[in-house]
Tab-separated table of C-alpha atoms and ligand atoms in Angstrom:
chain	number	residue	atom	x	y	z
N	123	MET	CA	-0.012	0.000	0.002
N	124	ASP	CA	1.116	3.508	-0.801
N	125	PRO	CA	2.579	4.950	2.472
N	126	THR	CA	0.461	8.115	2.155
N	127	LEU	CA	-2.750	6.038	2.195
N	128	ALA	CA	-1.428	3.963	5.106
N	129	ALA	CA	-0.732	7.162	7.040
N	130	THR	CA	-4.196	8.502	6.219
N	131	LEU	CA	-5.870	5.285	7.405
N	132	THR	CA	-3.821	5.401	10.632
N	133	GLY	CA	-4.973	8.971	11.234
N	134	TRP	CA	-8.625	7.923	10.668
N	135	ARG	CA	-8.273	4.891	12.949
N	136	ARG	CA	-6.865	7.061	15.713
N	137	HIS	CA	-9.601	9.626	15.275
N	138	LEU	CA	-12.194	6.853	15.585
N	139	HIS	CA	-10.407	5.499	18.657
N	140	ALA	CA	-10.449	8.941	20.269
N	141	HIS	CA	-14.170	9.366	19.487
N	142	PRO	CA	-15.784	5.995	20.093
N	143	GLY	CA	-19.518	5.446	19.606
N	144	LEU	CA	-21.042	3.011	22.044
N	145	THR	CA	-23.260	0.210	20.637
N	146	LEU	CA	-26.500	1.829	19.280
N	147	HIS	CA	-24.874	5.272	19.539
N	148	GLU	CA	-22.631	5.223	16.486
N	149	GLY	CA	-24.095	8.353	14.843
N	150	GLU	CA	-20.840	10.340	14.925
N	151	THR	CA	-18.877	7.385	13.571
N	152	ALA	CA	-21.402	6.851	10.755
N	153	ALA	CA	-21.189	10.564	9.830
N	154	PHE	CA	-17.374	10.318	9.789
N	155	VAL	CA	-17.565	7.271	7.499
N	156	ALA	CA	-19.991	8.956	5.103
N	157	ALA	CA	-17.870	12.139	4.980
N	158	ARG	CA	-14.671	10.225	4.136
N	159	LEU	CA	-16.498	8.244	1.419
N	160	ARG	CA	-17.862	11.455	-0.106
N	161	GLU	CA	-14.338	12.934	-0.124
N	162	MET	CA	-13.246	9.854	-2.100
N	163	GLY	CA	-15.947	10.585	-4.663
N	164	VAL	CA	-18.416	7.872	-3.666
N	165	SER	CA	-21.910	9.097	-4.582
N	166	GLU	CA	-24.122	6.126	-3.586
N	167	ILE	CA	-24.183	6.251	0.231
N	168	ALA	CA	-27.175	5.003	2.183
N	169	GLU	CA	-27.259	6.117	5.797
N	170	GLY	CA	-29.468	4.968	8.660
N	171	VAL	CA	-29.613	1.353	7.457
N	172	GLY	CA	-30.578	-0.728	10.525
N	173	GLY	CA	-29.892	2.029	13.004
N	174	HIS	CA	-26.664	3.932	12.323
N	175	GLY	CA	-25.554	1.559	9.534
N	176	VAL	CA	-24.008	2.988	6.363
N	177	VAL	CA	-23.958	1.114	3.057
N	178	ALA	CA	-21.798	2.608	0.291
N	179	THR	CA	-21.990	1.206	-3.241
N	180	LEU	CA	-19.204	1.169	-5.838
N	181	ARG	CA	-20.687	0.340	-9.235
N	182	ARG	CA	-18.781	-0.543	-12.361
N	183	GLY	CA	-21.231	-2.286	-14.706
N	184	GLY	CA	-21.651	-6.039	-14.977
N	185	ASN	CA	-24.134	-8.104	-13.026
N	186	ARG	CA	-21.796	-9.528	-10.395
N	187	SER	CA	-21.884	-8.248	-6.814
N	188	VAL	CA	-20.160	-8.665	-3.445
N	189	GLY	CA	-20.404	-7.224	0.046
N	190	LEU	CA	-17.627	-6.256	2.460
N	191	ARG	CA	-18.520	-5.672	6.106
N	192	GLY	CA	-16.879	-3.710	8.890
N	193	ASP	CA	-18.408	-3.124	12.324
N	194	MET	CA	-18.249	0.307	13.999
N	195	ASP	CA	-19.324	0.191	17.651
N	196	ALA	CA	-17.340	0.547	20.877
N	197	LEU	CA	-17.683	-0.927	24.364
N	198	PRO	CA	-18.727	0.398	27.800
N	199	ILE	CA	-15.161	0.056	29.135
N	200	ALA	CA	-13.066	2.872	30.606
N	201	GLU	CA	-9.779	3.036	28.691
N	202	GLN	CA	-6.549	2.517	30.623
N	203	ASN	CA	-4.189	3.476	27.813
N	204	ASP	CA	-3.065	6.789	29.329
N	205	ASP	CA	0.058	6.819	27.230
N	206	VAL	CA	-1.436	7.319	23.768
N	207	PRO	CA	-2.546	10.659	22.273
N	208	TRP	CA	-5.532	8.950	20.632
N	209	ARG	CA	-6.940	7.808	24.018
N	210	SER	CA	-10.759	7.754	24.165
N	211	THR	CA	-12.266	11.171	24.887
N	212	VAL	CA	-15.614	9.638	25.863
N	213	PRO	CA	-15.660	8.678	29.584
N	214	GLY	CA	-16.372	4.996	30.109
N	215	VAL	CA	-16.438	4.142	26.383
N	216	MET	CA	-13.591	2.747	24.279
N	217	HIS	CA	-12.761	0.720	21.213
N	218	ALA	CA	-11.587	-2.333	23.162
N	219	CYS	CA	-12.450	-4.741	20.335
N	220	GLY	CA	-10.650	-2.950	17.528
N	221	HIS	CA	-13.810	-2.050	15.579
N	222	ASP	CA	-12.095	1.343	14.978
N	223	GLY	CA	-9.629	-0.642	12.882
N	224	HIS	CA	-12.388	-2.528	11.103
N	225	THR	CA	-14.061	0.761	10.115
N	226	ALA	CA	-10.784	2.368	8.948
N	227	ALA	CA	-9.785	-0.756	6.996
N	228	LEU	CA	-13.105	-0.833	5.119
N	229	LEU	CA	-12.645	2.839	4.208
N	230	GLY	CA	-9.155	1.840	3.014
N	231	ALA	CA	-10.636	-0.977	0.892
N	232	ALA	CA	-12.991	1.557	-0.700
N	233	LYS	CA	-10.040	3.753	-1.655
N	234	LEU	CA	-8.043	0.773	-3.040
N	235	LEU	CA	-11.009	-0.358	-5.157
N	236	LEU	CA	-11.696	3.181	-6.441
N	237	ASP	CA	-8.056	3.521	-7.528
N	238	ASP	CA	-8.001	0.087	-9.227
N	239	ALA	CA	-9.232	-0.166	-12.838
N	240	SER	CA	-8.908	-3.968	-12.961
N	241	TRP	CA	-12.387	-4.958	-11.768
N	242	SER	CA	-15.992	-4.648	-12.800
N	243	GLY	CA	-19.215	-5.323	-10.916
N	244	THR	CA	-20.838	-3.928	-7.783
N	245	VAL	CA	-19.239	-3.719	-4.346
N	246	HIS	CA	-21.417	-2.881	-1.338
N	247	LEU	CA	-19.422	-1.644	1.691
N	248	VAL	CA	-21.461	-2.488	4.796
N	249	PHE	CA	-20.545	-0.402	7.854
N	250	GLN	CA	-22.479	-2.194	10.557
N	251	PRO	CA	-23.579	-0.702	13.910
N	252	ALA	CA	-24.374	-2.502	17.179
N	253	GLU	CA	-22.252	-5.623	16.826
N	254	GLU	CA	-21.582	-5.915	20.583
N	255	GLY	CA	-24.848	-7.518	21.652
N	256	GLY	CA	-26.967	-4.790	20.010
N	257	GLY	CA	-28.361	-6.993	17.266
N	258	GLY	CA	-27.041	-4.666	14.549
N	259	ALA	CA	-26.623	-7.295	11.826
N	260	LYS	CA	-30.046	-8.773	12.491
N	261	ARG	CA	-31.643	-5.328	12.238
N	262	MET	CA	-29.819	-4.516	8.975
N	263	VAL	CA	-31.066	-7.812	7.506
N	264	ALA	CA	-34.625	-7.193	8.837
N	265	GLU	CA	-34.609	-3.730	7.289
N	266	GLY	CA	-33.883	-5.195	3.878
N	267	LEU	CA	-30.071	-5.071	3.564
N	268	PHE	CA	-29.935	-7.871	0.991
N	269	ALA	CA	-33.077	-6.706	-0.852
N	270	ARG	CA	-31.931	-3.095	-1.157
N	271	PHE	CA	-28.283	-3.992	-1.843
N	272	PRO	CA	-28.279	-7.402	-3.530
N	273	MET	CA	-24.961	-9.171	-3.148
N	274	GLU	CA	-23.936	-12.693	-4.132
N	275	ARG	CA	-21.572	-13.151	-1.177
N	276	ILE	CA	-20.214	-11.217	1.824
N	277	PHE	CA	-16.836	-11.123	3.546
N	278	GLY	CA	-15.754	-9.763	6.902
N	279	TRP	CA	-12.857	-9.973	9.354
N	280	HIS	CA	-11.811	-9.472	12.963
N	281	ASN	CA	-8.458	-8.336	14.263
N	282	TRP	CA	-6.935	-11.049	16.412
N	283	PRO	CA	-4.440	-10.438	19.264
N	284	GLY	CA	-2.086	-13.334	19.759
N	285	LEU	CA	-1.852	-14.071	16.058
N	286	PRO	CA	1.258	-12.556	14.425
N	287	ALA	CA	0.597	-9.070	13.018
N	288	GLY	CA	-0.656	-9.269	9.446
N	289	THR	CA	-1.094	-13.070	9.382
N	290	ILE	CA	-4.515	-14.009	7.973
N	291	ALA	CA	-6.267	-17.035	9.447
N	292	VAL	CA	-8.941	-18.801	7.368
N	293	HIS	CA	-11.009	-21.426	9.210
N	294	GLU	CA	-12.415	-24.601	7.661
N	295	ARG	CA	-15.976	-24.098	8.885
N	296	ALA	CA	-16.744	-22.618	12.326
N	297	VAL	CA	-14.900	-19.357	13.038
N	298	MET	CA	-16.753	-18.091	16.093
N	299	ALA	CA	-19.254	-19.824	18.352
N	300	ALA	CA	-23.014	-19.703	18.759
N	301	GLY	CA	-24.149	-18.648	22.148
N	302	CYS	CA	-26.718	-17.061	24.333
N	303	ARG	CA	-27.272	-15.527	27.713
N	304	PHE	CA	-29.381	-17.385	30.224
N	305	GLU	CA	-30.795	-16.992	33.705
N	306	VAL	CA	-31.762	-19.513	36.368
N	307	ALA	CA	-33.965	-18.079	39.128
N	308	PHE	CA	-34.510	-20.086	42.328
N	309	GLU	CA	-37.508	-19.011	44.337
N	310	GLY	CA	-38.079	-20.332	47.839
N	311	HIS	CA	-39.325	-18.849	51.072
N	312	ALA	CA	-37.526	-16.239	53.137
N	313	SER	CA	-36.810	-16.618	56.849
N	314	HIS	CA	-34.623	-15.357	59.686
N	315	ALA	CA	-31.086	-16.556	58.988
N	316	ALA	CA	-30.987	-18.272	62.405
N	317	LEU	CA	-34.261	-20.119	61.811
N	318	PRO	CA	-33.358	-21.870	58.510
N	319	HIS	CA	-35.910	-24.678	59.061
N	320	LEU	CA	-38.639	-22.060	58.408
N	321	SER	CA	-37.139	-21.240	55.005
N	322	ARG	CA	-36.996	-22.884	51.564
N	323	ASP	CA	-33.453	-21.654	50.926
N	324	PRO	CA	-32.737	-20.571	47.310
N	325	MET	CA	-29.178	-19.558	48.238
N	326	VAL	CA	-28.064	-23.133	49.020
N	327	ALA	CA	-29.836	-24.345	45.856
N	328	ALA	CA	-28.051	-21.710	43.765
N	329	GLY	CA	-24.688	-22.720	45.228
N	330	HIS	CA	-25.222	-26.366	44.310
N	331	CYS	CA	-26.495	-25.329	40.900
N	332	ILE	CA	-23.338	-23.335	40.076
N	333	VAL	CA	-21.239	-26.432	40.741
N	334	ALA	CA	-23.632	-28.877	39.032
N	335	LEU	CA	-23.862	-26.753	35.869
N	336	GLN	CA	-20.158	-27.468	35.294
N	337	SER	CA	-21.128	-31.068	34.490
N	338	VAL	CA	-23.377	-30.008	31.599
N	339	VAL	CA	-20.495	-29.670	29.140
N	340	ALA	CA	-18.176	-32.136	30.836
N	341	ARG	CA	-20.692	-34.996	30.868
N	342	ASN	CA	-23.082	-34.291	27.982
N	343	LEU	CA	-20.879	-33.124	25.098
N	344	ASP	CA	-18.355	-35.049	23.069
N	345	PRO	CA	-15.024	-33.958	24.614
N	346	LEU	CA	-13.884	-32.938	21.116
N	347	ALA	CA	-16.902	-30.678	20.543
N	348	GLY	CA	-16.756	-27.104	21.747
N	349	GLY	CA	-18.986	-26.005	24.611
N	350	VAL	CA	-18.961	-23.502	27.486
N	351	VAL	CA	-21.290	-22.834	30.410
N	352	SER	CA	-20.185	-19.938	32.584
N	353	ILE	CA	-22.105	-18.418	35.483
N	354	THR	CA	-21.065	-14.786	35.666
N	355	VAL	CA	-23.604	-13.040	37.941
N	356	VAL	CA	-25.211	-14.114	41.244
N	357	GLN	CA	-27.994	-11.882	42.501
N	358	GLY	CA	-29.948	-12.345	45.734
N	359	GLY	CA	-30.197	-11.331	49.328
N	360	GLU	CA	-30.335	-7.935	51.020
N	361	ALA	CA	-30.022	-8.432	54.753
N	362	GLN	CA	-27.133	-10.399	56.221
N	363	ASN	CA	-29.465	-11.991	58.778
N	364	GLN	CA	-32.174	-13.089	56.360
N	365	ILE	CA	-32.357	-16.064	54.029
N	366	PRO	CA	-33.776	-14.459	50.902
N	367	HIS	CA	-36.733	-15.757	48.923
N	368	LEU	CA	-35.086	-15.332	45.497
N	369	VAL	CA	-31.614	-15.940	44.032
N	370	THR	CA	-30.911	-15.478	40.333
N	371	LEU	CA	-27.901	-16.873	38.478
N	372	LYS	CA	-26.948	-15.317	35.150
N	373	GLY	CA	-24.493	-16.680	32.673
N	374	THR	CA	-23.588	-17.434	29.115
N	375	ALA	CA	-23.419	-20.624	27.069
N	376	ARG	CA	-21.468	-21.203	23.855
N	377	TRP	CA	-21.326	-24.050	21.303
N	378	LEU	CA	-20.036	-24.799	17.815
N	379	ASP	CA	-22.844	-26.894	16.396
N	380	ALA	CA	-26.604	-26.970	16.817
N	381	ALA	CA	-26.688	-30.443	18.423
N	382	ALA	CA	-24.263	-29.290	21.119
N	383	GLY	CA	-26.393	-26.182	21.701
N	384	ARG	CA	-29.533	-28.306	22.219
N	385	ALA	CA	-27.622	-30.638	24.584
N	386	ILE	CA	-26.390	-27.640	26.619
N	387	GLU	CA	-29.859	-26.070	26.879
N	388	GLU	CA	-31.423	-29.379	27.891
N	389	GLY	CA	-28.622	-29.937	30.409
N	390	VAL	CA	-29.048	-26.530	32.032
N	391	ARG	CA	-32.830	-26.992	32.283
N	392	ARG	CA	-32.449	-30.529	33.686
N	393	VAL	CA	-29.867	-29.499	36.304
N	394	ALA	CA	-31.921	-26.462	37.389
N	395	ALA	CA	-35.059	-28.582	37.746
N	396	GLY	CA	-33.211	-31.329	39.608
N	397	ILE	CA	-31.554	-28.924	42.041
N	398	ALA	CA	-34.895	-27.211	42.664
N	399	ALA	CA	-36.536	-30.560	43.476
N	400	THR	CA	-33.646	-31.539	45.715
N	401	PHE	CA	-33.901	-28.373	47.808
N	402	GLY	CA	-37.668	-27.847	47.690
N	403	VAL	CA	-37.614	-24.554	45.817
N	404	ALA	CA	-38.871	-23.539	42.379
N	405	ALA	CA	-36.588	-22.962	39.384
N	406	ALA	CA	-37.319	-20.843	36.329
N	407	VAL	CA	-34.919	-20.942	33.368
N	408	ASN	CA	-34.841	-18.064	30.897
N	409	TRP	CA	-32.868	-19.128	27.795
N	410	GLY	CA	-31.574	-16.782	25.074
N	411	PRO	CA	-31.744	-15.011	22.674
N	412	GLY	CA	-28.275	-15.304	21.204
N	413	VAL	CA	-26.170	-15.551	18.098
N	414	GLU	CA	-25.659	-18.439	15.659
N	415	VAL	CA	-22.321	-19.987	14.748
N	416	THR	CA	-20.231	-17.877	12.362
N	417	ALA	CA	-19.398	-20.555	9.803
N	418	ASN	CA	-17.603	-20.161	6.524
N	419	HIS	CA	-19.248	-21.348	3.307
N	420	PRO	CA	-16.885	-23.617	1.309
N	421	ALA	CA	-16.514	-21.620	-1.942
N	422	GLU	CA	-16.196	-18.293	-0.095
N	423	ARG	CA	-13.693	-19.841	2.322
N	424	GLU	CA	-11.498	-20.808	-0.646
N	425	LEU	CA	-11.848	-17.317	-2.201
N	426	ALA	CA	-10.795	-15.853	1.154
N	427	ALA	CA	-7.828	-18.212	1.384
N	428	GLU	CA	-6.686	-17.309	-2.135
N	429	ALA	CA	-6.988	-13.598	-1.396
N	430	ALA	CA	-5.203	-14.059	1.937
N	431	ALA	CA	-2.318	-15.941	0.301
N	432	ALA	CA	-1.927	-13.080	-2.184
N	433	ILE	CA	-1.772	-10.422	0.547
N	434	GLY	CA	-0.013	-11.782	3.603
N	435	PRO	CA	0.998	-14.973	5.382
N	436	LEU	CA	-1.951	-17.398	5.427
N	437	ARG	CA	-2.720	-19.842	8.254
N	438	ARG	CA	-5.361	-22.558	7.901
N	439	ASP	CA	-4.697	-24.405	11.188
N	440	VAL	CA	-6.084	-21.926	13.737
N	441	PRO	CA	-8.915	-23.345	15.880
N	442	PRO	CA	-12.195	-21.404	16.227
N	443	ALA	CA	-12.873	-19.186	19.224
N	444	MET	CA	-15.842	-19.489	21.566
N	445	THR	CA	-16.542	-15.801	21.298
N	446	GLY	CA	-19.637	-14.780	19.300
N	447	GLU	CA	-19.910	-12.643	16.193
N	448	ASP	CA	-22.844	-10.832	14.719
N	449	PHE	CA	-21.557	-11.587	11.178
N	450	SER	CA	-23.284	-14.962	11.692
N	451	CYS	CA	-26.596	-13.228	10.768
N	452	PHE	CA	-25.203	-12.340	7.343
N	453	VAL	CA	-23.811	-15.778	6.504
N	454	ALA	CA	-27.076	-17.331	7.614
N	455	GLU	CA	-28.719	-15.438	4.719
N	456	ILE	CA	-26.110	-15.513	1.913
N	457	PRO	CA	-22.793	-17.263	1.325
N	458	GLY	CA	-19.763	-15.688	2.903
N	459	ALA	CA	-16.570	-16.059	4.886
N	460	PHE	CA	-15.050	-14.398	7.904
N	461	VAL	CA	-11.276	-14.269	8.558
N	462	TRP	CA	-9.004	-13.182	11.370
N	463	ILE	CA	-6.055	-10.885	10.820
N	464	GLY	CA	-3.338	-11.036	13.469
N	465	ASN	CA	-2.976	-7.940	15.622
N	466	GLY	CA	0.384	-9.070	17.010
N	467	PRO	CA	1.365	-10.197	20.549
N	468	ALA	CA	-1.288	-9.852	23.256
N	469	GLU	CA	1.168	-8.413	25.761
N	470	GLY	CA	0.254	-6.847	29.110
N	471	GLY	CA	-3.310	-8.111	29.018
N	472	ARG	CA	-3.935	-6.498	25.649
N	473	GLU	CA	-6.690	-8.887	24.747
N	474	LEU	CA	-10.058	-8.125	23.125
N	475	HIS	CA	-12.458	-6.368	25.527
N	476	ASN	CA	-9.538	-5.360	27.775
N	477	ALA	CA	-9.196	-1.746	29.006
N	478	ARG	CA	-5.659	-1.643	27.555
N	479	TYR	CA	-6.494	-2.983	24.135
N	480	ASP	CA	-5.462	-0.976	21.113
N	481	PHE	CA	-5.794	-1.865	17.442
N	482	ASN	CA	-2.431	-2.249	15.673
N	483	ASP	CA	-2.312	0.362	12.900
N	484	ALA	CA	0.479	-1.533	11.138
N	485	ILE	CA	-2.054	-4.140	9.972
N	486	LEU	CA	-4.362	-1.665	8.217
N	487	PRO	CA	-2.654	-2.148	4.779
N	488	VAL	CA	-3.083	-5.921	5.098
N	489	ALA	CA	-6.732	-5.628	6.154
N	490	SER	CA	-7.703	-3.147	3.446
N	491	GLY	CA	-5.637	-5.096	0.910
N	492	PHE	CA	-7.339	-8.365	1.852
N	493	LEU	CA	-10.855	-6.867	1.604
N	494	ALA	CA	-10.165	-5.304	-1.819
N	495	GLU	CA	-8.512	-8.467	-3.074
N	496	VAL	CA	-11.263	-10.830	-1.914
N	497	ALA	CA	-13.891	-8.539	-3.476
N	498	LYS	CA	-12.130	-8.553	-6.831
N	499	ARG	CA	-11.718	-12.343	-6.724
N	500	ALA	CA	-15.375	-12.795	-5.768
N	501	LEU	CA	-16.490	-10.664	-8.702
N	502	ARG	CA	-14.470	-12.867	-11.085
N	503	ALA	CA	-15.339	-16.211	-9.449
N	504	GLY	CA	-17.634	-18.790	-10.969
M	782	LIG	NI1	-15.331	-7.385	17.982
C-alpha cells in the first residue's frame, strides 16, 4: 500500500479510537464514515440502514456483486491506555475490540477499489452498527439489507491479538461460536437466617447449581466438541441476617454446532429442575436469545484463502474461538466467509475487551488489501 494512504488510514483509525460510539450510539462514527467516502468521490451512500448503519456502493457495470462488512461500535469500558494521544475522549467508552480498525480498513478498501481499474461489478461496503450485543446485523437484515443492496456473497474480518501481526487465518468451517445468555432463578421462602428450618433456601440451591452446571458440558458433550457454560452473575439477598426468597444466576453458554447447543440447553434446564426438586424450591430458566455460529461457506472460504495468500502470510490451522460474532446473521442469509487478521502479541493483558486494548495500525494495509482483493476475486469467481 502507498505509504500516504497507510498514514491517512492510521489517522482515521486514531480519530475513531479517540471518538468511540457506544453500541447503538454510532451516529458520529457513521457521519465520519459517510464524509470520508464522499471525499473519495463515492456518490451512492445510504445512511441509517438498521440504526446507524451505512452502506456505500461502488458500481462498475456487470451483473456480479459482493459485500464487504466492517463493524463500527465501541464498548462500555473505561480506557486505561493513558500513554497514547488517541486515547478515548468519551468517559467509560472505548474501542476495546478494535472495531475502529475494522471501520478504517473498510474505508481503505474503498479507496483501493476506487483507484483500481482492474475490476468490474458492484461492491457494497457495509458499515455495521451494534455488533456488541446490540443486534445490529439482524436489524440490517430485517430492514432489507440484501433486498436493497443485492450481493452474491459477503466477507468480513476481525483483528486477532495473539496471532502474528498481518497473518490471515482462514477457518475450515466454524470461526466463532454460537451462544446465548441465560438466567436460572430459584424461588423459595424467606426466613430469619438463624431459623433456617422455616425457609426454603434458594441460596443453598443456587450454590449447588453453580457447581452442578459445570457437568453439563463435561458430561453431555463429546469432549472434542466445543462448549462453554459460565455463570457470571449471582444476585440475591439484602439483609445479612435473612435467608432471601429469590436468588438469580446469570451466565452465558457457547457451542459450535446446533446439536451441542440443544444438549447444553437441555442440560441446564435438567440441572436447574433437579436442584430445585432436591432443595424444595422452584426454578425458572430463561434461555436466550443469542447468536448463531459464524461458519464459513466452502466456496467463499476458498476465495478468502486465495486472497489471503496473495496479501499476507496465510494460516489454515487456527482453531475457532468460543466468542460470538454478529456476522453470523449475514452468512445465515447468503454465502460468505469471515477471517481473522493477526494484531500481534497480546502483551500486558492487551486482549479483546480489555481496557488496555489498542488496534495495531500496522495491519491496516493488510486488512484493506485483503478486503479489496477478496472482493475482486469474488467478482471474477464462478
Ligand atoms: Ni469485535
